[in-house]
Coordinates of C-alpha atoms and ligand atoms in Angstrom, one line a residue:
X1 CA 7.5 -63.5 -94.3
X2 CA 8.5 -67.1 -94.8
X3 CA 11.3 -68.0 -96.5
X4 CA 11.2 -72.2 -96.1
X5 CA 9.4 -74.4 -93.6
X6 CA 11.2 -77.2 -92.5
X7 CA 9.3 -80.5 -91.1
X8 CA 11.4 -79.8 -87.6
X9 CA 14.4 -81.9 -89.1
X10 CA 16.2 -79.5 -86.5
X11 CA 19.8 -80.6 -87.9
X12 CA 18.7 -78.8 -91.3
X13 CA 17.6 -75.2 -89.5
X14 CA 19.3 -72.7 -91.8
X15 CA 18.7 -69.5 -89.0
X16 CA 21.1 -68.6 -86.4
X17 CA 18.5 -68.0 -83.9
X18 CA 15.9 -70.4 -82.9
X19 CA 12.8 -69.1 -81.6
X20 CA 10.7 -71.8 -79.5
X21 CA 7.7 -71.6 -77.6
X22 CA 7.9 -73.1 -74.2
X23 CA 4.8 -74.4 -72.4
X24 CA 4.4 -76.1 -69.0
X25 CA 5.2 -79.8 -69.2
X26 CA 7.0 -79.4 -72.7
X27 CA 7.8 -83.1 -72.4
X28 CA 4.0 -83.7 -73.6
X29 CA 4.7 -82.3 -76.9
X30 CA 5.7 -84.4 -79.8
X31 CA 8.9 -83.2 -80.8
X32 CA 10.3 -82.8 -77.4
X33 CA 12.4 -86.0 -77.4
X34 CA 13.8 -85.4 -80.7
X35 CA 14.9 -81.5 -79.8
X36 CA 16.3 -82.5 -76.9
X37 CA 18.4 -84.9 -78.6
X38 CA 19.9 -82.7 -80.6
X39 CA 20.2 -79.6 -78.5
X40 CA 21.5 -81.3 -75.4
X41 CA 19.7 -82.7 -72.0
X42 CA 20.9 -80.2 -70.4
X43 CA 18.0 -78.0 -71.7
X44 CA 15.6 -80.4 -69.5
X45 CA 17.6 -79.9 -66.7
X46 CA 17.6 -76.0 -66.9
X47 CA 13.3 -76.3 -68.1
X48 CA 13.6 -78.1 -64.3
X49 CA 14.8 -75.9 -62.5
X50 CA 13.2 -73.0 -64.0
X51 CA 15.8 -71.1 -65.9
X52 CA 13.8 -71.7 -68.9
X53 CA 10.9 -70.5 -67.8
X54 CA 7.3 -71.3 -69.0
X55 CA 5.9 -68.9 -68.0
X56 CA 3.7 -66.8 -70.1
X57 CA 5.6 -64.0 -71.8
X58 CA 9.0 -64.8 -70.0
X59 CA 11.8 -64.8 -72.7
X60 CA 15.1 -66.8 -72.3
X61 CA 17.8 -66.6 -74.4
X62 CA 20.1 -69.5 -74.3
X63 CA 23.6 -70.1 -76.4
X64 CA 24.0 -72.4 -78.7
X65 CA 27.2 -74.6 -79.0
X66 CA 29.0 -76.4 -81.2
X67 CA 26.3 -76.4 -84.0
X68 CA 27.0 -75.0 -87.9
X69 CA 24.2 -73.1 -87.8
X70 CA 21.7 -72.3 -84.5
X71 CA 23.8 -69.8 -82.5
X72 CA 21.1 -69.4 -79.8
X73 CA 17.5 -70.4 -79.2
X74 CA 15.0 -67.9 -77.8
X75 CA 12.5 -69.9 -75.6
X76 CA 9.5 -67.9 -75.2
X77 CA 7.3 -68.9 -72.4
X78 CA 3.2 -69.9 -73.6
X79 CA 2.0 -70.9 -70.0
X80 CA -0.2 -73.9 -69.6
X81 CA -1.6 -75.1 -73.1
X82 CA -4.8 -75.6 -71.3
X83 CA -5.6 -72.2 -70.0
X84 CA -3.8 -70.2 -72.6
X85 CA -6.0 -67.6 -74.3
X86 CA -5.3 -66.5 -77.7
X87 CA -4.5 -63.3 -77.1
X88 CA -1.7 -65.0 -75.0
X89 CA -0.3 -66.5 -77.9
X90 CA -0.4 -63.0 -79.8
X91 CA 1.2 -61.0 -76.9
X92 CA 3.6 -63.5 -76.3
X93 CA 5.1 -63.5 -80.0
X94 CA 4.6 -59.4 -80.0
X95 CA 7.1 -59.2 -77.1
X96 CA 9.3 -61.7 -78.8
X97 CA 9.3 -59.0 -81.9
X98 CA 10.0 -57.0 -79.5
X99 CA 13.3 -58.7 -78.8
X100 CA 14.2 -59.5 -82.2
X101 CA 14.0 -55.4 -83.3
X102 CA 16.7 -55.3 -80.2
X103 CA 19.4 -58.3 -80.6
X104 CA 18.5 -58.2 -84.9
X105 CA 19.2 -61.3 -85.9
X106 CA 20.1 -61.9 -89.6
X107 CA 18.3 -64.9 -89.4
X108 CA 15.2 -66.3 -87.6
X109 CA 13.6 -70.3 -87.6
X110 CA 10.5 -70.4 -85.0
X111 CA 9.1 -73.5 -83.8
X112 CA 5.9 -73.8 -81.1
X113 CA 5.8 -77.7 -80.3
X114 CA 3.0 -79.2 -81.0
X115 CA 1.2 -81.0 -78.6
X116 CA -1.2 -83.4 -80.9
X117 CA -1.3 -84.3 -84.0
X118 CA -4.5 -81.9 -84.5
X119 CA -2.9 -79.3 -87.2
X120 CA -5.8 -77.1 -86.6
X121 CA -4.8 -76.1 -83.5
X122 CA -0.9 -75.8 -84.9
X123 CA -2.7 -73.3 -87.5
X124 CA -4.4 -71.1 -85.1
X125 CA -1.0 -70.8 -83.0
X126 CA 0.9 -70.3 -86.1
X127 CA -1.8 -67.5 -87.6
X128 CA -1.3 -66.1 -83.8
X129 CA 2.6 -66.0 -83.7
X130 CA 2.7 -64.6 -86.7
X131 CA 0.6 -61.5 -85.9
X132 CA 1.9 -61.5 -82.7
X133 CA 5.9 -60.7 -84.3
X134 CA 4.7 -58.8 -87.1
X135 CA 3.3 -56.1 -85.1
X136 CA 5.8 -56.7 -82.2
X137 CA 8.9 -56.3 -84.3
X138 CA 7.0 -52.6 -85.9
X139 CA 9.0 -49.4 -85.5
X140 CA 8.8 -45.9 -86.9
X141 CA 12.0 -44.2 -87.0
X142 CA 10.5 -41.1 -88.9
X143 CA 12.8 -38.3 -90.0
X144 CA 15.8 -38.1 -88.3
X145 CA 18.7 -37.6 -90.4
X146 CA 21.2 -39.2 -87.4
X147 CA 19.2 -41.9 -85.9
X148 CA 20.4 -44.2 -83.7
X149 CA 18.4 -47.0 -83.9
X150 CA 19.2 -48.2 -87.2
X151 CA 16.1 -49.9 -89.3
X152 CA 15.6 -53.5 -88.9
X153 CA 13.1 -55.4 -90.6
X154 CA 12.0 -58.4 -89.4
X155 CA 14.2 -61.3 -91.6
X156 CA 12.0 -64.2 -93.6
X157 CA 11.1 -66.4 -91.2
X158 CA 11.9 -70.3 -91.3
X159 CA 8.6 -71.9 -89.8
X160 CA 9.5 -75.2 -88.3
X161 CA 6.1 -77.5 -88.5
X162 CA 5.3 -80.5 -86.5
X163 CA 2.3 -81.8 -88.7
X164 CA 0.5 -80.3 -91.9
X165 CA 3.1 -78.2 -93.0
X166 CA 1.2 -76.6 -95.8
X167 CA -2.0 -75.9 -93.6
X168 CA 0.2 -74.0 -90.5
X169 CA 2.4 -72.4 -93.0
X170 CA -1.2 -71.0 -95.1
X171 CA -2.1 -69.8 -91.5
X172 CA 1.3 -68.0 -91.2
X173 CA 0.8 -66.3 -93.8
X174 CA -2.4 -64.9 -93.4
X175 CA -1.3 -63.7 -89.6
X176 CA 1.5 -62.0 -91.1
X177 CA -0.6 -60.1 -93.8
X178 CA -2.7 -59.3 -91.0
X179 CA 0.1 -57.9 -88.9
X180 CA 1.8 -56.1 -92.2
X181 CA -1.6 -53.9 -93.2
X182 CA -1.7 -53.0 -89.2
X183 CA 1.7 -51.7 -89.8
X184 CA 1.3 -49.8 -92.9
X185 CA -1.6 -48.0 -91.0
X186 CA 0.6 -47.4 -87.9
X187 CA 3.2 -45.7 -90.6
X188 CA -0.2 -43.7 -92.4
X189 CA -1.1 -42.2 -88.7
X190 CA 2.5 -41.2 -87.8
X191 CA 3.1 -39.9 -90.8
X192 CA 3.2 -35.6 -90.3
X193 CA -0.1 -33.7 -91.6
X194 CA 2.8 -31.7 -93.7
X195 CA 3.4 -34.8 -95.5
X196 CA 0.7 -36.7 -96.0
X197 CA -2.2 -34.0 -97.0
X198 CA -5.6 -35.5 -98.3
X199 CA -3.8 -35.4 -101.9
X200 CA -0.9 -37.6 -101.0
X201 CA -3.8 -40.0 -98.8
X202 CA -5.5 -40.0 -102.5
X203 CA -2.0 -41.0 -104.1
X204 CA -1.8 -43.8 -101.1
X205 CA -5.1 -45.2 -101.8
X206 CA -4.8 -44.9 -105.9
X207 CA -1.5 -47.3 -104.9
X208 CA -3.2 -49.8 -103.0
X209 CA -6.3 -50.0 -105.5
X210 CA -4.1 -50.9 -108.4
X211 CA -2.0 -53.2 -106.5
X212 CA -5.2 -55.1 -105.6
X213 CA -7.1 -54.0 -108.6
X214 CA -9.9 -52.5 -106.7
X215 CA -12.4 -50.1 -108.9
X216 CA -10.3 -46.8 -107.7
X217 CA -11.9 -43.4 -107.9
X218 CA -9.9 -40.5 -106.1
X219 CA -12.1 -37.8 -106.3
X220 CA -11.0 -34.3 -106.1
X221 CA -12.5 -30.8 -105.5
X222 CA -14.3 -30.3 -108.7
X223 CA -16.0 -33.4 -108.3
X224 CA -17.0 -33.0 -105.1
X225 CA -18.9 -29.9 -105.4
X226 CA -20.5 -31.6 -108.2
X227 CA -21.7 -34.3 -106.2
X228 CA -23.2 -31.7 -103.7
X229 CA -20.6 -32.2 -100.6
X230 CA -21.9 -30.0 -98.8
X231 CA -20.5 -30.8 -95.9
X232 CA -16.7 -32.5 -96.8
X233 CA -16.0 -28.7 -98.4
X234 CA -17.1 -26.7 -95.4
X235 CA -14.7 -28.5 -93.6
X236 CA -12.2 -28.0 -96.6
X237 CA -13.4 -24.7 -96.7
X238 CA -10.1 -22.6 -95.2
X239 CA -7.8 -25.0 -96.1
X240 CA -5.2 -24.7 -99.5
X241 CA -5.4 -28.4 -100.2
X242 CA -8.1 -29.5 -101.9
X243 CA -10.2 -32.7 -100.0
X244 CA -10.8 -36.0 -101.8
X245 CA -12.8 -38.5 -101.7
X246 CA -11.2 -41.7 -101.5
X247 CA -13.4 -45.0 -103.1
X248 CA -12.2 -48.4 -103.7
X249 CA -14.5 -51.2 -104.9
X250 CA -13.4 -54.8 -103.9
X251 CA -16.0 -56.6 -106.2
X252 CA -16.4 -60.5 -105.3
X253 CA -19.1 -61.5 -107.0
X254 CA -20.7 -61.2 -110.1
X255 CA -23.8 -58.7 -109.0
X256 CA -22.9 -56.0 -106.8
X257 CA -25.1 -56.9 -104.2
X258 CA -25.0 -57.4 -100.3
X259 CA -22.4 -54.5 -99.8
X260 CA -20.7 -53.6 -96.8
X261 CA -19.1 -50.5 -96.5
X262 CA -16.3 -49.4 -94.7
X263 CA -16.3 -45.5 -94.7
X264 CA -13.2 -43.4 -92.4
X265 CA -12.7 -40.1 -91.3
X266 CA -9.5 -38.9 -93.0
X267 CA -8.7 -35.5 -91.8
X268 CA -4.7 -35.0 -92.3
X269 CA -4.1 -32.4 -89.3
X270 CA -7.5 -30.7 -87.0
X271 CA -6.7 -27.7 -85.6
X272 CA -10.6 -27.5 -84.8
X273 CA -10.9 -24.8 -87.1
X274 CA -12.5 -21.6 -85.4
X275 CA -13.3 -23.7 -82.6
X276 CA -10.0 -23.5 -82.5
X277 CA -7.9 -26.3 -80.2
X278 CA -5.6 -25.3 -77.3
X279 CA -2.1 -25.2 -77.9
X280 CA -1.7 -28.4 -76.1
X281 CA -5.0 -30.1 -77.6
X282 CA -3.4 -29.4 -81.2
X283 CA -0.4 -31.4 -80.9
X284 CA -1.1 -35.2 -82.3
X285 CA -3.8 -34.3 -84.3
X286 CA -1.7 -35.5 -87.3
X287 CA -3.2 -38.5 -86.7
X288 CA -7.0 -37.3 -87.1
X289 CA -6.8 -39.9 -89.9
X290 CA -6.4 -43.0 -87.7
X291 CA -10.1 -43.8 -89.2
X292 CA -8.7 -43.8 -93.2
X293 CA -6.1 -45.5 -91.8
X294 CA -8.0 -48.6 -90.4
X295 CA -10.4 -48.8 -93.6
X296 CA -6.8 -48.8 -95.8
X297 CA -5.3 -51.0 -93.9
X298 CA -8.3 -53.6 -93.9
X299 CA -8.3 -53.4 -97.6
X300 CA -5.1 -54.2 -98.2
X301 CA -6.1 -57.6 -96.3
X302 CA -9.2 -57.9 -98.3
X303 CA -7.3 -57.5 -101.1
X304 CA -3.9 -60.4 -100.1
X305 CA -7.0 -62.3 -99.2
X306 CA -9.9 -61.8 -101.1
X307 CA -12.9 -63.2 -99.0
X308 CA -16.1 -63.7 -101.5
X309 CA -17.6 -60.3 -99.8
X310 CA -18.5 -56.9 -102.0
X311 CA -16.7 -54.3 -100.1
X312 CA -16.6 -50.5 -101.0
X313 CA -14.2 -48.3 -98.9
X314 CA -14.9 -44.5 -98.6
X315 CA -12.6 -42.0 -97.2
X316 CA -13.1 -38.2 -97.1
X317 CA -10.0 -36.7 -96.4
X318 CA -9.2 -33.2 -96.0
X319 CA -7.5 -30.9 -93.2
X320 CA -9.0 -28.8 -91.2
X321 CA -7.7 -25.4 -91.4
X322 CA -8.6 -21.9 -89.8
X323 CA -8.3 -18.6 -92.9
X324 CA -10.5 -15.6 -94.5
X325 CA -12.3 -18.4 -96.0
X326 CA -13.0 -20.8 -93.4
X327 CA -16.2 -21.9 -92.5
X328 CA -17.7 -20.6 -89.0
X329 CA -20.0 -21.5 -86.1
X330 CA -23.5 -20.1 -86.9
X331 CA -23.0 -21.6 -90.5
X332 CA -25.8 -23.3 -92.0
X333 CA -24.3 -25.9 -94.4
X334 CA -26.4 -28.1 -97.2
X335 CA -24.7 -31.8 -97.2
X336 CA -25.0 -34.4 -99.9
X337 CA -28.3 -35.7 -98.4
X338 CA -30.2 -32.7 -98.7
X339 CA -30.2 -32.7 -95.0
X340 CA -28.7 -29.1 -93.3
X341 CA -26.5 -28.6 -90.5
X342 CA -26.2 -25.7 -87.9
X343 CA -22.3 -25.5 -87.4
X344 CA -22.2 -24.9 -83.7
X345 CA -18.7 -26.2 -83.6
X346 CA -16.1 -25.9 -86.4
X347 CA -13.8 -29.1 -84.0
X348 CA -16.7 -31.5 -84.3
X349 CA -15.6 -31.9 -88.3
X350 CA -15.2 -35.2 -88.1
X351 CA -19.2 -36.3 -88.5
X352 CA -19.6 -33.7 -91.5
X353 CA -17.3 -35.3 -93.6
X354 CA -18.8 -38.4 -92.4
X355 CA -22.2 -37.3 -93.3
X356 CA -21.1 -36.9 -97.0
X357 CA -19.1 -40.1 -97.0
X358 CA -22.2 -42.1 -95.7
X359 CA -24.7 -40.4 -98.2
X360 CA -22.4 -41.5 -101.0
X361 CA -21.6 -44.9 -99.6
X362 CA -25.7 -45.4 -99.3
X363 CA -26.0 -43.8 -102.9
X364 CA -23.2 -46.5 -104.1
X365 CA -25.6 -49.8 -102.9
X366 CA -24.3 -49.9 -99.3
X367 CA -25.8 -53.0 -97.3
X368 CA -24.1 -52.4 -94.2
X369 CA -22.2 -49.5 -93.0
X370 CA -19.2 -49.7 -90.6
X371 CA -17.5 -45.7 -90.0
X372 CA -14.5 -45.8 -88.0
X373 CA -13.0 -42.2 -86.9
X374 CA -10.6 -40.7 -84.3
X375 CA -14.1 -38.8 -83.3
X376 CA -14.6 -37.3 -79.7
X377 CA -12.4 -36.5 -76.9
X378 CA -15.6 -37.8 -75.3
X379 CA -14.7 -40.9 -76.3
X380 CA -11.2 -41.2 -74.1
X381 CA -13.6 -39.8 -71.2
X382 CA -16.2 -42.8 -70.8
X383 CA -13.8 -45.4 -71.8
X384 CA -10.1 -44.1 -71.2
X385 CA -7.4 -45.0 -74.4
X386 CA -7.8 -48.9 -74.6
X387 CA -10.9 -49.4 -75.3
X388 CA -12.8 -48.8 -78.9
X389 CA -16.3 -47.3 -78.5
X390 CA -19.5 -48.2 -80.6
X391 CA -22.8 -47.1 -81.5
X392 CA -25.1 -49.5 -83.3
X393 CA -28.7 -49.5 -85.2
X394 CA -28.8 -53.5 -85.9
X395 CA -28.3 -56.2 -83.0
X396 CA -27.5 -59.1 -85.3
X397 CA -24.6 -57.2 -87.3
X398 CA -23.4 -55.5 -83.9
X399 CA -22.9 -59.4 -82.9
X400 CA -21.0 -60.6 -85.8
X401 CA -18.9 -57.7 -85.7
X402 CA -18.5 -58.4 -81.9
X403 CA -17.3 -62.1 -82.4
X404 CA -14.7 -60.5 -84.8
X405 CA -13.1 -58.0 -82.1
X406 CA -13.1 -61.1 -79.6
X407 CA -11.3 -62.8 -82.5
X408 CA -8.7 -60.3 -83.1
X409 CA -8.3 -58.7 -79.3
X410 CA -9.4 -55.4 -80.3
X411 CA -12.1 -54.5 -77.5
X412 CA -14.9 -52.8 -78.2
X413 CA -17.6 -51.2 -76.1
X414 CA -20.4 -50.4 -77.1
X415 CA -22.5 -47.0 -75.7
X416 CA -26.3 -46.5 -76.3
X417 CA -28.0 -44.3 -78.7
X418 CA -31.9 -43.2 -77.5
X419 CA -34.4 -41.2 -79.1
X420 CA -33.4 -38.6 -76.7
X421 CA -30.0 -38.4 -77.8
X422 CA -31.2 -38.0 -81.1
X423 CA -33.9 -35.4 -80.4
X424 CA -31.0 -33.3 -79.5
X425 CA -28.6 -33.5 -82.6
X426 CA -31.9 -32.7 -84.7
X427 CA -32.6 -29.1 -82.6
X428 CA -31.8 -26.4 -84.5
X429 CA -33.8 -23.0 -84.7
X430 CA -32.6 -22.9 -88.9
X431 CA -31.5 -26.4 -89.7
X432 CA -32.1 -30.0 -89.7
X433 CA -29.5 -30.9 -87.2
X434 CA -26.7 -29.2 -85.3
X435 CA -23.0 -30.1 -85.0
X436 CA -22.8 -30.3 -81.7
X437 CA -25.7 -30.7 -79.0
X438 CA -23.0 -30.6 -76.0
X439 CA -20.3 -32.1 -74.0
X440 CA -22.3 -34.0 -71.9
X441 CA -22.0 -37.8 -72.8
X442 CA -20.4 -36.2 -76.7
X443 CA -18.8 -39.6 -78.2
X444 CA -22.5 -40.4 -78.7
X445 CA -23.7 -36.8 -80.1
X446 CA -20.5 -37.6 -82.6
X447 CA -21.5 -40.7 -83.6
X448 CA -25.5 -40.5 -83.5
X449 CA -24.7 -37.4 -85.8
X450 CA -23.7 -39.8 -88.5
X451 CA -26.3 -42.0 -87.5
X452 CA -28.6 -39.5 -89.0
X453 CA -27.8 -40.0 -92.3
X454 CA -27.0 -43.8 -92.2
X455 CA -31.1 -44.0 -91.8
X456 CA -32.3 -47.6 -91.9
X457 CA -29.0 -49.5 -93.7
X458 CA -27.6 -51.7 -90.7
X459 CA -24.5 -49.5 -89.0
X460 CA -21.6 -49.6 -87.0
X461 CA -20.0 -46.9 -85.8
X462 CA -16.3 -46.8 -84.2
X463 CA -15.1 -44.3 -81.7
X464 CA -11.2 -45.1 -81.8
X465 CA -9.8 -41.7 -80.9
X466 CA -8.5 -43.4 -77.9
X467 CA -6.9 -46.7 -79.5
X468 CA -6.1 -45.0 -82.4
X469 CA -2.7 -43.4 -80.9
X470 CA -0.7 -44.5 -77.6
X471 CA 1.6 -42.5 -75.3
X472 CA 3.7 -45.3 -74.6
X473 CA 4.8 -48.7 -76.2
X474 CA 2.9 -52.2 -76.1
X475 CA 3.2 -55.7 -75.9
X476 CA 2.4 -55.3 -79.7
X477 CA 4.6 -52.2 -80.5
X478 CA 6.2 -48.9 -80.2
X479 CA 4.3 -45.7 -79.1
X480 CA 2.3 -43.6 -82.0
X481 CA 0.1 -44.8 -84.4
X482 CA -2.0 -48.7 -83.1
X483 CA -3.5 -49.3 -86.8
X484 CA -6.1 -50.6 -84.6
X485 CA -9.7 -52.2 -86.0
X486 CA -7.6 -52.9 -89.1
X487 CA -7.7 -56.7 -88.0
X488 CA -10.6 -56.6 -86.4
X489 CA -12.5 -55.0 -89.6
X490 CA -10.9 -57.2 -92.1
X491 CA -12.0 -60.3 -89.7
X492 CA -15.9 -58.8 -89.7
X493 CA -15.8 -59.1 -93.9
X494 CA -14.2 -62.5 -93.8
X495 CA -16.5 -63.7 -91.5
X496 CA -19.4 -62.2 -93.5
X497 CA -18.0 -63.9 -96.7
X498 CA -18.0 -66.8 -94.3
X499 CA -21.9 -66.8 -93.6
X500 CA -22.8 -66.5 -97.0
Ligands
LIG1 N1 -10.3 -35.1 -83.8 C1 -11.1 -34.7 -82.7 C2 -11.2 -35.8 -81.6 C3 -10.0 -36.3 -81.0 C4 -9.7 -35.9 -79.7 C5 -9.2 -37.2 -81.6 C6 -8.6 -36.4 -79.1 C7 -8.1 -37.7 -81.0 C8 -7.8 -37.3 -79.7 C9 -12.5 -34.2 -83.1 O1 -12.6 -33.7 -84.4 C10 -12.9 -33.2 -82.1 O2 -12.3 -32.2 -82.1 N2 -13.9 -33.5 -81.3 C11 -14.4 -32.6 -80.4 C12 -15.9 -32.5 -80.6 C13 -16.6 -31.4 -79.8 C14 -16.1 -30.1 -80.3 C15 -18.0 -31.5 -79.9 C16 -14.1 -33.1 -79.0 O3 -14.2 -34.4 -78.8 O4 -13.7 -32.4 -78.1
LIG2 ZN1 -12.2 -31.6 -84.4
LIG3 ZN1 -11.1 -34.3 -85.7

């Protein structure tokens, strides 16, 4: 995203348009003096009387004269450096990518005035910003053959420093890999079920494993029944496309020890199956793969970054389709485990295909187990669409992964699992478990489903079939696909590697 950094010389800015963050008493910062002097004092005077504004999220765009390159500088309001939160900083920059994807400048310099000569602090703004106008300046045009919003990428930044160049620009960086994965999952959930089926998600995957040369296996049908899937091939059961399973190994050190999995629910299009979804219930279900999505997306960080963390990613991917073949409620279905399943409920797919993922992920020296699916409608019922919901087995592991989302913004919830809860998923008159044990309080039925064959191994589960999609645009993007927990599980591995 950088193409040069400049040590603020601001007569050698090679962009037209000069982003700069603005904070209450800018005078304190270290480079006012000199940026004032070069711009013109009349920038004070208007920063006086409140025309630049300082306020958080405000955006001002002032003209530039007289001056071979900087046309116009885009102050961006950051508050009070004191009581600024760093999701602040983030939404701030979003919106500013915001504006960029609107006024497209061919060229962009950003500078956030420093305020010490701490380049820590410079760092964390910088990793910040840079999220911030990744994700802000996203957009998904799709397939319309006359759009009128022609595509505009973001240009190569010029990052004007005010200490420790090489530190804030490292920082940058890794906020705008951050921001780019997000995006590419965004894209992955948008992305029509007629296009992307489980075989072009395998394709995707095989991609991203030998760009990061992760230990790719795509599995396909064969191998799947050979490995007992009982419960991915129900699901795949009526469909014409055959499911995958989708592995990549991110090996850091030298024993394949202390392994965390990430494991996603990847089905390309659920029309609930027999169970089958109202016509209105149907429509977005495209994105019933926000869960593959997330896992992808965190692994293309893990892989720019490579935190010293053994990581295996498993996705089972397949639609979920209604023919003569299709499986049925009343089913009794044999998964990997051994364990059987009562199908009460052909919609409530999701956990089955989890079920098989987890087995395998356990079976493949799984230390920790994080699942992240667009589960239960239940889910958008106790916690409405901006809020992630969680289930947990291991306090200590729920709180690392809790600093993360605080970290990245993403907020979680997290909603119990009892003994009672579980005495339900496990009544059945002819099986082990059943499918679906009711709507009442369902997000946790979904989740405490796969919670049955996690067993013991410490486990997250995430609920994002609210966060995974919005109706309407953000500080941090468009409407459609979030890529959300993509940050916020590639921060839970680098904090792991961290601990270590
Ligand atoms: N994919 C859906 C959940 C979903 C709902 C995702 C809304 C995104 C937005 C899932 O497979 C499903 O159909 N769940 C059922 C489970 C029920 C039948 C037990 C639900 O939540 O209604
Ligand atoms: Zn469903
Ligand atoms: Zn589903």
């Amino acid at each position: 995203m950088i193409i040069s950094t400049n040590a603020v010389l601001f007569d050698e800015i090679q962009s037209e348009t000069l982003v700069v963050g603005v904070s209450k008493h800018p005078e304190n910062t270290t480079k006012w003096e000199a940026f004032l002097s070069y711009f013109g004092e009349h920038i004070l005077e208007w920063v006086k009387s409140g025309d630049i504004s300082s306020d958080l999220k405000k955006i001002v765009k002032v003209p530039v004269a007289n001056k071979e390159t900087v046309k116009r500088i885009l102050f961006v309001g950051i508050g009070d450096r004191k009581q600024l939160t760093q999701e602040n900083i983030r939404e701030a920059f979003g919106l500013v990518g915001k504006e960029l994807l609107s006024s497209k400048p061919e060229s962009v310099a950003v500078w956030i005035p420093s305020f010490t000569s701490d380049s820590t602090a410079d760092a964390d703004v910088a990793y910040l910003a840079a999220e911030g106008l990744g994700m802000g300046s996203f957009t998904y045009e799709g397939y319309k053959t006359t759009s009128n919003v022609p595509d505009y990428y973001l240009p190569a930044i010029e990052l004007l420093t005010d200490v420790d160049t090489e530190e804030v620009v490292s920082y940058f960086e890794v906020g705008s890999i951050y921001a780019d994965a997000v995006n590419e999952a965004r894209i992955l959930v948008n992305t029509p079920g007629n296009v992307l089926t489980s075989t072009q998600l395998g394709e995707y995957a095989r991609e991203l494993g030998e760009t990061y040369e992760f230990e790719t296996e795509i599995l396909g049908k064969k191998e799947i029944e050979e490995l007992g899937m009982g419960a991915l091939l129900a699901v795949n059961q009526g469909s014409v496309e055959e499911p995958r399973l989708i592995v990549l190994k991110y090996q850091a050190t030298e024993a394949w020890e202390d392994v965390i999995a990430l494991v996603g629910k990847g089905i390309t299009f659920d029309t609930g199956g027999y169970s089958i979804k109202t016509k209105t219930g149907i429509v977005g279900m495209k994105g019933d793969m926000g869960g593959a999505a997330a896992v992808l997306g965190a692994m293309q960080i893990i892989g720019e970054l490579r935190p010293n963390k053994n990581v295996i990613a498993v996705i089972a991917s397949t639609d979920n389709m209604i023919s003569g073949n299709a499986f049925k409620p009343d089913d009794v279905i044999t998964s990997m485990s051994g364990k059987t399943i009562e199908i009460l409920n052909t919609d409530a797919e999701g956990r089955l295909v989890l079920a098989d993922a987890v087995t395998y992920a356990k079976q493949q020296g799984a230390n920790y187990i994080v699942d992240v699916a667009t589960l239960t409608g239940g889910v958008i019922t106790a916690l409405g669409y901006d809020k992630t919901g969680a289930l947990t087995n291991d306090e200590e592991f729920f709180e690392t992964f809790m600093e993360s989302s605080l970290e990245t913004g993403e907020f979680v919830w997290r909603l119990p699992l009892t003994e009672n809860d579980k005495k339900r998923i496990r009544k059945s008159d002819v099986a082990d478990l059943n499918n679906s044990p009711g709507s009442d309080g369902h997000m946790i039925f979904g989740g405490g489903f796969v919670g049955e064959f996690v067993e013991n191994t410490p486990w997250i589960h995430l609920d994002i079939a609210g966060t995974s999609d919005t109706k309407s645009a953000h500080d941090f993007g468009p409407k459609g696909g979030t890529g959300v927990m993509v940050r916020t599980l590639a921060t839970l591995v680098e904090r792991m590697a961290d601990e270590e």
